[in-house]
Coordinates of N, CA and C in Angstrom, one line a residue:
M296 N -37.4 31.4 -7.7 CA -37.6 30.5 -8.9 C -38.8 29.7 -8.5
H297 N -39.5 29.4 -9.6 CA -40.8 28.6 -9.4 C -40.3 27.2 -10.0
V298 N -40.6 26.1 -9.1 CA -40.4 24.8 -9.4 C -41.6 23.9 -9.7
L299 N -41.6 23.2 -10.6 CA -42.8 22.4 -10.9 C -42.3 20.9 -10.5
L300 N -43.2 20.4 -9.6 CA -42.9 19.1 -9.2 C -44.0 18.1 -9.7
L301 N -43.6 17.1 -10.6 CA -44.6 16.1 -11.1 C -44.6 15.0 -10.2
K302 N -45.3 15.0 -9.3 CA -45.4 13.9 -8.3 C -46.8 14.0 -7.4
E303 N -47.2 13.0 -6.7 CA -48.4 12.9 -5.8 C -48.1 13.7 -4.7
P304 N -48.9 14.7 -4.3 CA -48.8 15.4 -3.0 C -49.0 14.4 -1.9
R305 N -48.2 14.8 -0.9 CA -48.2 13.9 0.3 C -49.7 14.1 1.0
D306 N -50.2 13.0 1.6 CA -51.5 13.2 2.2 C -51.5 14.2 3.3
G307 N -52.6 14.9 3.4 CA -52.7 16.0 4.4 C -52.4 15.7 5.8
D308 N -52.8 14.3 6.1 CA -52.6 14.0 7.6 C -51.0 13.9 7.9
S309 N -50.1 13.9 6.9 CA -48.8 13.7 7.4 C -48.1 14.9 7.2
G310 N -48.7 16.2 7.2 CA -48.0 17.5 7.2 C -47.7 17.8 5.7
P311 N -47.0 19.0 5.6 CA -46.7 19.7 4.3 C -45.7 18.6 3.5
D312 N -45.8 18.7 2.2 CA -45.0 17.9 1.5 C -43.5 18.3 1.7
P313 N -42.7 17.3 1.9 CA -41.2 17.6 2.2 C -40.5 18.3 1.2
Y314 N -40.9 17.9 -0.1 CA -40.2 18.7 -1.3 C -40.5 20.2 -1.3
I315 N -41.8 20.4 -1.1 CA -42.4 21.9 -1.0 C -41.6 22.6 0.0
K316 N -41.7 22.0 1.2 CA -41.0 22.5 2.5 C -39.5 22.9 2.1
E317 N -38.8 21.9 1.6 CA -37.4 22.0 1.4 C -37.1 23.2 0.3
L318 N -37.7 23.2 -0.7 CA -37.6 24.2 -1.6 C -37.9 25.5 -1.1
A319 N -38.8 25.7 -0.3 CA -39.5 26.9 0.3 C -38.3 27.4 1.2
S320 N -37.5 26.7 1.8 CA -36.3 26.8 2.8 C -35.2 27.6 2.0
Y321 N -35.3 27.3 0.6 CA -34.2 28.0 -0.2 C -34.8 29.1 -0.9
G322 N -36.0 29.6 -0.6 CA -36.7 30.7 -1.2 C -37.4 30.3 -2.5
H323 N -37.6 29.0 -2.9 CA -38.3 28.7 -4.1 C -39.7 28.4 -3.7
K324 N -40.5 28.8 -4.8 CA -42.0 28.3 -4.7 C -42.2 27.1 -5.7
A325 N -42.9 26.2 -5.1 CA -43.1 24.9 -5.7 C -44.6 24.6 -6.1
T326 N -44.9 24.1 -7.1 CA -46.3 23.5 -7.4 C -46.2 22.1 -7.7
L327 N -47.1 21.3 -7.1 CA -47.2 19.9 -7.3 C -48.3 19.7 -8.3
I328 N -48.0 18.9 -9.2 CA -49.0 18.4 -10.2 C -49.0 16.8 -10.2
P329 N -49.9 16.1 -9.7 CA -50.1 14.6 -9.7 C -50.0 14.1 -11.2
V330 N -49.2 13.1 -11.4 CA -49.3 12.5 -12.8 C -49.9 11.1 -12.9
L331 N -50.1 10.6 -11.7 CA -50.7 9.2 -11.6 C -51.9 9.3 -10.9
S332 N -52.6 8.2 -11.3 CA -54.0 8.0 -10.5 C -53.9 6.5 -10.1
F333 N -54.6 6.3 -9.0 CA -54.8 5.1 -8.5 C -56.1 4.5 -8.1
K334 N -56.5 3.4 -8.5 CA -57.8 2.7 -8.4 C -57.6 1.3 -7.6
F335 N -58.4 1.3 -6.5 CA -58.3 0.0 -5.7 C -59.0 -1.0 -6.3
V336 N -58.5 -2.2 -6.3 CA -59.1 -3.5 -7.1 C -59.0 -4.6 -6.0
S337 N -59.9 -5.6 -6.2 CA -59.8 -6.9 -5.6 C -59.8 -6.7 -3.9
L338 N -60.6 -5.7 -3.5 CA -60.6 -5.5 -2.0 C -61.4 -6.6 -1.2
N339 N -62.3 -7.2 -2.0 CA -63.0 -8.4 -1.2 C -62.0 -9.5 -1.0
T340 N -61.1 -9.8 -2.0 CA -60.3 -10.9 -1.9 C -59.2 -10.6 -0.9
L341 N -58.7 -9.2 -0.9 CA -57.7 -8.8 0.1 C -58.3 -9.0 1.5
S342 N -59.5 -8.5 1.7 CA -60.1 -8.7 3.0 C -60.1 -10.1 3.5
D343 N -60.5 -11.0 2.6 CA -60.6 -12.4 2.9 C -59.3 -12.9 3.5
K344 N -58.3 -12.5 2.7 CA -56.8 -13.0 3.0 C -56.4 -12.3 4.2
L345 N -56.7 -11.0 4.5 CA -56.2 -10.4 5.7 C -56.8 -10.9 7.1
F346 N -58.1 -11.6 6.9 CA -58.6 -12.1 8.1 C -58.4 -13.6 8.1
Q347 N -57.5 -14.2 7.4 CA -57.1 -15.5 7.5 C -55.5 -15.6 7.5
P348 N -55.0 -15.0 8.7 CA -53.5 -15.0 8.7 C -52.9 -16.3 8.7
E349 N -53.6 -17.2 9.4 CA -52.9 -18.5 9.5 C -52.6 -19.2 8.3
K350 N -53.1 -18.6 7.1 CA -52.7 -19.3 5.8 C -51.4 -18.5 5.1
H351 N -50.9 -17.7 5.8 CA -49.7 -16.9 5.4 C -48.5 -16.8 6.4
G352 N -47.2 -16.9 5.9 CA -46.2 -16.8 6.7 C -45.7 -15.3 7.2
G353 N -46.3 -14.4 6.5 CA -46.1 -12.9 6.9 C -46.7 -12.2 5.8
L354 N -46.5 -10.8 6.0 CA -46.9 -9.8 4.9 C -45.7 -9.0 4.4
I355 N -45.7 -8.6 3.1 CA -44.9 -7.6 2.6 C -45.7 -6.5 1.9
F356 N -45.1 -5.3 2.4 CA -45.6 -4.0 1.7 C -44.5 -3.2 1.2
T357 N -44.4 -2.9 -0.2 CA -43.6 -2.0 -0.6 C -43.9 -0.7 -1.2
S358 N -45.2 -0.4 -0.9 CA -45.7 0.9 -1.2 C -46.8 1.4 -0.3
P359 N -47.0 2.7 -0.2 CA -48.0 3.3 0.8 C -49.4 2.9 0.2
R360 N -49.7 2.8 -1.1 CA -50.9 2.5 -1.7 C -51.4 1.1 -1.4
A361 N -50.5 0.2 -1.2 CA -50.9 -1.2 -0.8 C -51.4 -1.1 0.7
V362 N -50.8 -0.4 1.5 CA -51.2 -0.2 2.9 C -52.7 0.4 3.0
E363 N -52.7 1.4 2.1 CA -54.1 2.1 2.1 C -55.1 1.1 1.7
A364 N -54.9 0.3 0.8 CA -55.9 -0.8 0.3 C -56.3 -1.7 1.6
V365 N -55.3 -2.0 2.3 CA -55.6 -2.7 3.6 C -56.4 -1.9 4.5
R366 N -56.0 -0.7 4.7 CA -56.8 0.3 5.6 C -58.2 0.3 5.1
K367 N -58.5 0.3 3.9 CA -59.9 0.5 3.3 C -60.6 -1.0 3.8
C368 N -60.0 -2.0 3.5 CA -60.5 -3.2 4.0 C -60.9 -3.3 5.4
L369 N -60.2 -2.8 6.3 CA -60.3 -2.8 7.8 C -61.4 -1.9 8.3
E370 N -61.8 -0.9 7.4 CA -62.7 0.1 7.9 C -64.1 -0.6 8.4
E371 N -64.6 -1.5 7.9 CA -65.8 -2.1 8.4 C -65.5 -3.3 9.3
R372 N -64.3 -3.7 9.5 CA -64.1 -4.8 10.4 C -63.0 -4.4 11.4
R373 N -62.9 -3.1 11.8 CA -61.9 -2.7 12.8 C -61.8 -3.4 14.1
E374 N -63.0 -3.6 14.6 CA -63.2 -4.2 15.9 C -62.6 -5.7 15.8
E375 N -62.9 -6.4 14.8 CA -62.5 -7.8 14.6 C -60.9 -7.8 14.4
W376 N -60.4 -6.7 13.7 CA -58.9 -6.7 13.4 C -58.2 -6.5 14.7
N377 N -58.8 -5.5 15.6 CA -58.1 -5.1 16.8 C -58.2 -6.1 17.9
S378 N -59.3 -6.9 18.0 CA -59.4 -7.9 19.0 C -58.6 -9.2 18.8
S379 N -58.4 -9.6 17.5 CA -57.6 -10.7 17.4 C -56.7 -11.0 16.1
V380 N -57.2 -10.4 15.0 CA -56.4 -10.7 13.9 C -55.0 -10.0 13.8
K381 N -55.0 -8.8 14.3 CA -53.8 -8.1 14.3 C -52.7 -8.6 14.9
D382 N -53.0 -9.2 16.1 CA -51.9 -9.9 17.0 C -51.5 -11.2 16.2
K383 N -52.4 -11.9 15.4 CA -51.9 -13.0 14.8 C -50.9 -12.7 13.6
W384 N -51.2 -11.5 13.0 CA -50.2 -11.1 12.0 C -49.0 -10.5 12.6
N385 N -49.0 -10.0 13.9 CA -47.9 -9.3 14.6 C -46.9 -10.6 15.1
A386 N -47.5 -11.8 15.2 CA -46.6 -13.0 15.5 C -45.9 -13.3 14.3
K387 N -46.0 -12.9 13.0 CA -45.3 -13.2 11.9 C -44.6 -12.0 11.5
S388 N -43.7 -12.1 10.5 CA -43.0 -10.9 9.9 C -43.7 -10.1 9.2
I389 N -43.7 -8.9 9.3 CA -44.4 -7.8 8.5 C -43.3 -6.9 7.9
Y390 N -43.0 -7.2 6.6 CA -41.8 -6.5 5.9 C -42.4 -5.3 5.2
V391 N -41.5 -4.3 5.2 CA -41.9 -3.0 4.4 C -40.5 -2.3 3.8
V392 N -40.8 -1.5 2.8 CA -39.7 -0.8 2.0 C -40.2 0.7 2.6
G393 N -39.2 1.4 3.2 CA -39.2 2.8 3.5 C -40.0 3.1 4.7
K394 N -39.6 4.4 5.2 CA -40.1 4.9 6.5 C -41.7 5.2 6.3
T395 N -42.0 5.9 5.2 CA -43.4 6.2 5.0 C -44.2 5.0 5.2
T396 N -43.9 4.0 4.3 CA -44.7 2.7 4.3 C -44.7 2.2 5.9
A397 N -43.6 2.2 6.4 CA -43.5 1.7 7.8 C -44.4 2.4 8.6
A398 N -44.5 3.8 8.6 CA -45.4 4.5 9.4 C -46.8 4.2 9.2
L399 N -47.2 4.0 7.9 CA -48.6 3.6 7.6 C -49.0 2.3 8.1
V400 N -48.0 1.3 8.0 CA -48.1 0.0 8.6 C -48.4 0.0 10.0
Q401 N -47.5 0.7 10.8 CA -47.8 0.9 12.1 C -49.1 1.5 12.7
N402 N -49.6 2.4 11.7 CA -51.1 3.0 12.0 C -52.1 1.9 11.9
L403 N -51.7 0.8 11.2 CA -52.6 -0.4 11.2 C -52.5 -1.4 12.5
G404 N -51.4 -1.0 13.3 CA -51.3 -1.7 14.7 C -50.4 -2.8 14.4
L405 N -49.5 -2.9 13.2 CA -48.6 -3.8 12.9 C -47.2 -3.3 13.1
N406 N -46.3 -4.4 13.3 CA -45.0 -4.0 13.7 C -44.0 -4.3 12.5
P407 N -43.6 -3.3 11.9 CA -42.9 -3.5 10.6 C -41.4 -3.7 10.7
L408 N -40.9 -4.5 9.7 CA -39.5 -4.9 9.6 C -39.0 -4.4 8.3
G409 N -37.7 -3.7 8.4 CA -37.1 -3.5 7.0 C -37.3 -2.0 6.6
E410 N -37.8 -1.1 7.4 CA -38.1 0.2 6.9 C -36.8 0.9 6.4
D411 N -35.7 0.4 6.9 CA -34.5 1.1 6.4 C -33.9 0.5 5.1
T412 N -34.5 -0.5 4.6 CA -34.1 -1.0 3.5 C -34.0 -0.3 2.3
G413 N -35.0 0.6 2.0 CA -35.1 1.5 0.9 C -35.5 1.0 -0.5
T414 N -35.2 -0.2 -0.8 CA -35.6 -0.8 -2.2 C -36.1 -2.2 -2.0
A415 N -36.9 -2.5 -2.9 CA -37.3 -4.0 -2.8 C -36.2 -5.0 -3.0
E416 N -35.2 -4.6 -3.8 CA -34.0 -5.4 -3.9 C -33.4 -5.8 -2.5
V417 N -33.1 -4.7 -1.7 CA -32.5 -4.9 -0.3 C -33.4 -5.6 0.5
L418 N -34.7 -5.2 0.5 CA -35.6 -5.9 1.3 C -35.8 -7.5 1.1
S419 N -35.6 -7.8 -0.3 CA -35.6 -9.2 -0.6 C -34.4 -10.0 -0.1
R420 N -33.3 -9.4 0.1 CA -32.2 -10.0 0.7 C -32.5 -10.2 2.3
V421 N -33.1 -9.2 2.9 CA -33.5 -9.4 4.3 C -34.4 -10.5 4.6
I422 N -35.3 -10.5 3.5 CA -36.3 -11.8 3.7 C -35.7 -13.0 3.5
I423 N -34.9 -13.1 2.5 CA -34.2 -14.4 2.2 C -33.3 -14.9 3.4
E424 N -32.6 -13.9 4.1 CA -31.8 -14.2 5.4 C -32.7 -14.8 6.5
R425 N -33.9 -14.1 6.5 CA -34.7 -14.4 7.8 C -35.7 -15.5 7.7
E426 N -36.1 -15.8 6.4 CA -37.2 -16.8 6.4 C -36.8 -18.1 5.7
D427 N -37.5 -19.2 6.3 CA -37.2 -20.5 5.8 C -38.0 -20.8 4.6
T428 N -37.7 -21.8 3.8 CA -38.2 -22.1 2.7 C -39.5 -23.0 2.9
N429 N -39.8 -23.4 4.0 CA -41.1 -24.3 4.3 C -42.1 -23.6 5.1
I430 N -42.0 -22.2 5.0 CA -43.1 -21.4 5.7 C -44.3 -21.5 4.8
P431 N -45.5 -21.0 5.2 CA -46.6 -20.8 4.4 C -46.2 -19.4 3.5
P432 N -46.9 -19.3 2.5 CA -46.4 -18.1 1.5 C -46.6 -16.8 2.2
L433 N -45.5 -16.0 2.0 CA -45.8 -14.6 2.4 C -46.7 -13.9 1.7
F434 N -47.5 -13.0 2.1 CA -48.6 -12.4 1.3 C -48.2 -11.0 1.0
F435 N -48.2 -10.7 -0.3 CA -47.6 -9.3 -1.0 C -48.7 -8.7 -1.8
P436 N -49.5 -7.8 -1.1 CA -50.5 -6.9 -1.7 C -49.7 -6.0 -2.6
C437 N -50.1 -5.7 -3.8 CA -49.1 -4.7 -4.6 C -49.9 -4.2 -5.6
G438 N -49.3 -3.3 -6.5 CA -49.8 -2.5 -7.6 C -49.7 -3.3 -8.8
S439 N -50.4 -2.8 -9.8 CA -50.4 -3.5 -11.2 C -49.1 -3.3 -11.9
I440 N -48.3 -2.3 -11.6 CA -47.0 -2.1 -12.3 C -45.8 -2.3 -11.5
K441 N -45.9 -3.2 -10.4 CA -44.8 -3.4 -9.6 C -43.7 -4.1 -10.5
R442 N -42.4 -3.7 -9.9 CA -41.2 -4.3 -10.4 C -41.2 -5.7 -10.0
E443 N -40.5 -6.6 -10.8 CA -40.5 -8.0 -10.3 C -39.3 -8.5 -9.5
V444 N -38.5 -7.4 -9.1 CA -37.3 -7.7 -8.4 C -37.6 -8.7 -7.2
L445 N -38.5 -8.3 -6.3 CA -38.6 -9.0 -5.0 C -39.3 -10.3 -5.3
P446 N -40.3 -10.4 -6.1 CA -40.9 -11.7 -6.3 C -39.8 -12.7 -7.1
T447 N -39.0 -12.1 -7.9 CA -38.1 -13.0 -8.6 C -37.1 -13.5 -7.5
A448 N -36.5 -12.6 -6.8 CA -35.5 -13.0 -5.8 C -36.0 -14.1 -4.8
L449 N -37.3 -13.8 -4.4 CA -37.8 -14.8 -3.4 C -38.0 -16.1 -4.0
R450 N -38.7 -16.1 -5.3 CA -38.8 -17.3 -6.0 C -37.5 -18.1 -6.2
E451 N -36.4 -17.5 -6.8 CA -35.3 -18.0 -7.0 C -34.6 -18.7 -5.6
N452 N -35.0 -18.2 -4.5 CA -34.3 -18.7 -3.3 C -35.2 -19.5 -2.4
G453 N -36.4 -19.9 -3.1 CA -37.3 -21.0 -2.6 C -38.2 -20.3 -1.5
V454 N -38.4 -19.0 -1.3 CA -39.3 -18.5 -0.2 C -40.6 -18.4 -1.0
P455 N -41.7 -19.0 -0.4 CA -43.0 -18.9 -1.0 C -43.6 -17.6 -0.8
L456 N -44.1 -17.2 -1.9 CA -44.9 -15.8 -2.0 C -46.2 -15.9 -2.7
E457 N -47.2 -15.2 -2.2 CA -48.4 -15.1 -2.9 C -48.6 -13.5 -3.1
T458 N -48.9 -13.1 -4.3 CA -49.1 -11.7 -4.6 C -50.6 -11.6 -5.0
L459 N -51.1 -10.3 -4.8 CA -52.4 -9.9 -5.3 C -52.4 -8.4 -5.5
T460 N -52.9 -8.2 -6.8 CA -52.8 -6.7 -7.2 C -54.0 -6.2 -6.6
V461 N -53.7 -5.1 -5.8 CA -54.7 -4.4 -5.0 C -55.1 -2.9 -5.5
Y462 N -54.2 -2.5 -6.3 CA -54.5 -1.2 -7.0 C -53.9 -1.1 -8.5
Q463 N -54.5 -0.4 -9.3 CA -54.0 -0.2 -10.6 C -53.6 1.2 -10.8
T464 N -52.5 1.4 -11.5 CA -51.9 2.9 -11.7 C -52.2 3.2 -13.2
S465 N -52.6 4.4 -13.2 CA -52.8 5.0 -14.7 C -52.5 6.4 -14.6
E466 N -52.6 7.1 -15.8 CA -52.4 8.7 -15.9 C -53.4 9.2 -15.1
H467 N -53.1 10.3 -14.4 CA -54.0 11.1 -13.7 C -54.9 11.7 -14.7
P468 N -56.2 11.6 -14.5 CA -57.2 12.1 -15.5 C -57.1 13.7 -15.9
D469 N -56.5 14.4 -14.9 CA -56.5 15.8 -15.0 C -55.0 16.3 -15.4
L470 N -54.2 15.3 -15.8 CA -52.8 15.9 -16.0 C -52.7 16.8 -17.1
E471 N -53.2 16.5 -18.3 CA -53.1 17.5 -19.4 C -53.7 18.8 -19.0
K472 N -54.8 18.8 -18.5 CA -55.5 20.2 -18.1 C -54.6 20.9 -17.2
N473 N -54.1 20.2 -16.1 CA -53.3 20.9 -15.0 C -52.1 21.4 -15.6
L474 N -51.4 20.7 -16.6 CA -50.1 21.2 -17.1 C -50.5 22.4 -18.0
K475 N -51.5 22.4 -18.8 CA -51.8 23.5 -19.5 C -52.1 24.7 -18.8
N476 N -52.8 24.6 -17.6 CA -53.3 25.6 -16.8 C -51.9 26.2 -16.0
Y477 N -51.1 25.3 -15.7 CA -49.8 25.7 -15.1 C -48.9 26.5 -16.0
F478 N -48.7 26.1 -17.1 CA -47.9 26.8 -18.2 C -48.6 28.1 -18.7
T479 N -49.9 28.1 -18.8 CA -50.6 29.3 -19.2 C -50.3 30.4 -18.2
E480 N -50.5 30.0 -16.9 CA -50.4 31.0 -15.9 C -48.8 31.4 -15.9
A481 N -47.8 30.4 -15.8 CA -46.5 30.7 -15.7 C -46.0 31.6 -16.9
L482 N -46.7 31.5 -18.2 CA -46.0 32.2 -19.2 C -46.8 33.7 -19.3
Q483 N -47.8 34.0 -18.5 CA -48.3 35.3 -18.6 C -47.2 36.4 -18.0
P484 N -47.2 37.4 -18.8 CA -46.3 38.4 -18.4 C -46.7 39.0 -17.1
K485 N -45.8 39.2 -16.2 CA -46.1 39.7 -14.8 C -45.7 41.1 -14.8
L486 N -46.4 42.0 -14.3 CA -46.0 43.4 -14.1 C -45.6 43.4 -12.6
C487 N -44.4 44.1 -12.5 CA -43.9 44.3 -11.2 C -44.5 45.6 -10.6
E488 N -44.6 45.6 -9.1 CA -45.2 46.8 -8.6 C -44.4 48.0 -8.9
G489 N -45.0 49.0 -9.2 CA -44.3 50.4 -9.6 C -44.1 50.4 -11.1
C490 N -44.2 49.3 -11.7 CA -44.0 49.2 -13.2 C -45.2 49.8 -13.9
Q491 N -45.2 50.4 -15.0 CA -46.3 50.9 -15.6 C -46.4 50.2 -17.1
E492 N -47.6 49.9 -17.5 CA -47.8 49.2 -18.8 C -47.4 50.2 -19.8
N493 N -46.8 49.7 -20.9 CA -46.6 50.6 -22.1 C -47.9 50.6 -23.0
T494 N -48.3 51.9 -23.2 CA -49.6 51.9 -23.8 C -49.3 52.7 -25.2

């Protein structure tokens, strides 16, 4: 069976996509077609905030894309990050949702908390239990279409939060073309080996 997966492929650095691998283990062939596109924004502001950890009580990451935005900001200032800034952040709480995001945060040299929470709702409960209401605001780089679960829960419980949109999500520019190509190919009659065309 051929399976169409409408999702972003896993980055090449992290090995084969787990969905393709799992489906292949059951004898299925899978094709990935990305449906979303991401554009990084506000990177200068993000960089400024990252290099002023004293102004924040900690960091929150709920998506790999937000971590990628941070990584982009560090490209030109890696030495400064590694020599002093990273340790200042590690003296604070670095909250994450999910194992993938946690692994990316670790690649930045940061020590994540909450990787087993799985959702922003569960992570918000962890943050509320751990943080005092008189800390500097937690810094939350996020996407343009984030859900408001975490910000709302923290605000309702008096935990200060500062958000910054660091990427915008939109339809992948090649989605329609990729779908047409996939279905055009999938609907082509296939001749089996040894079969003859009727003429």
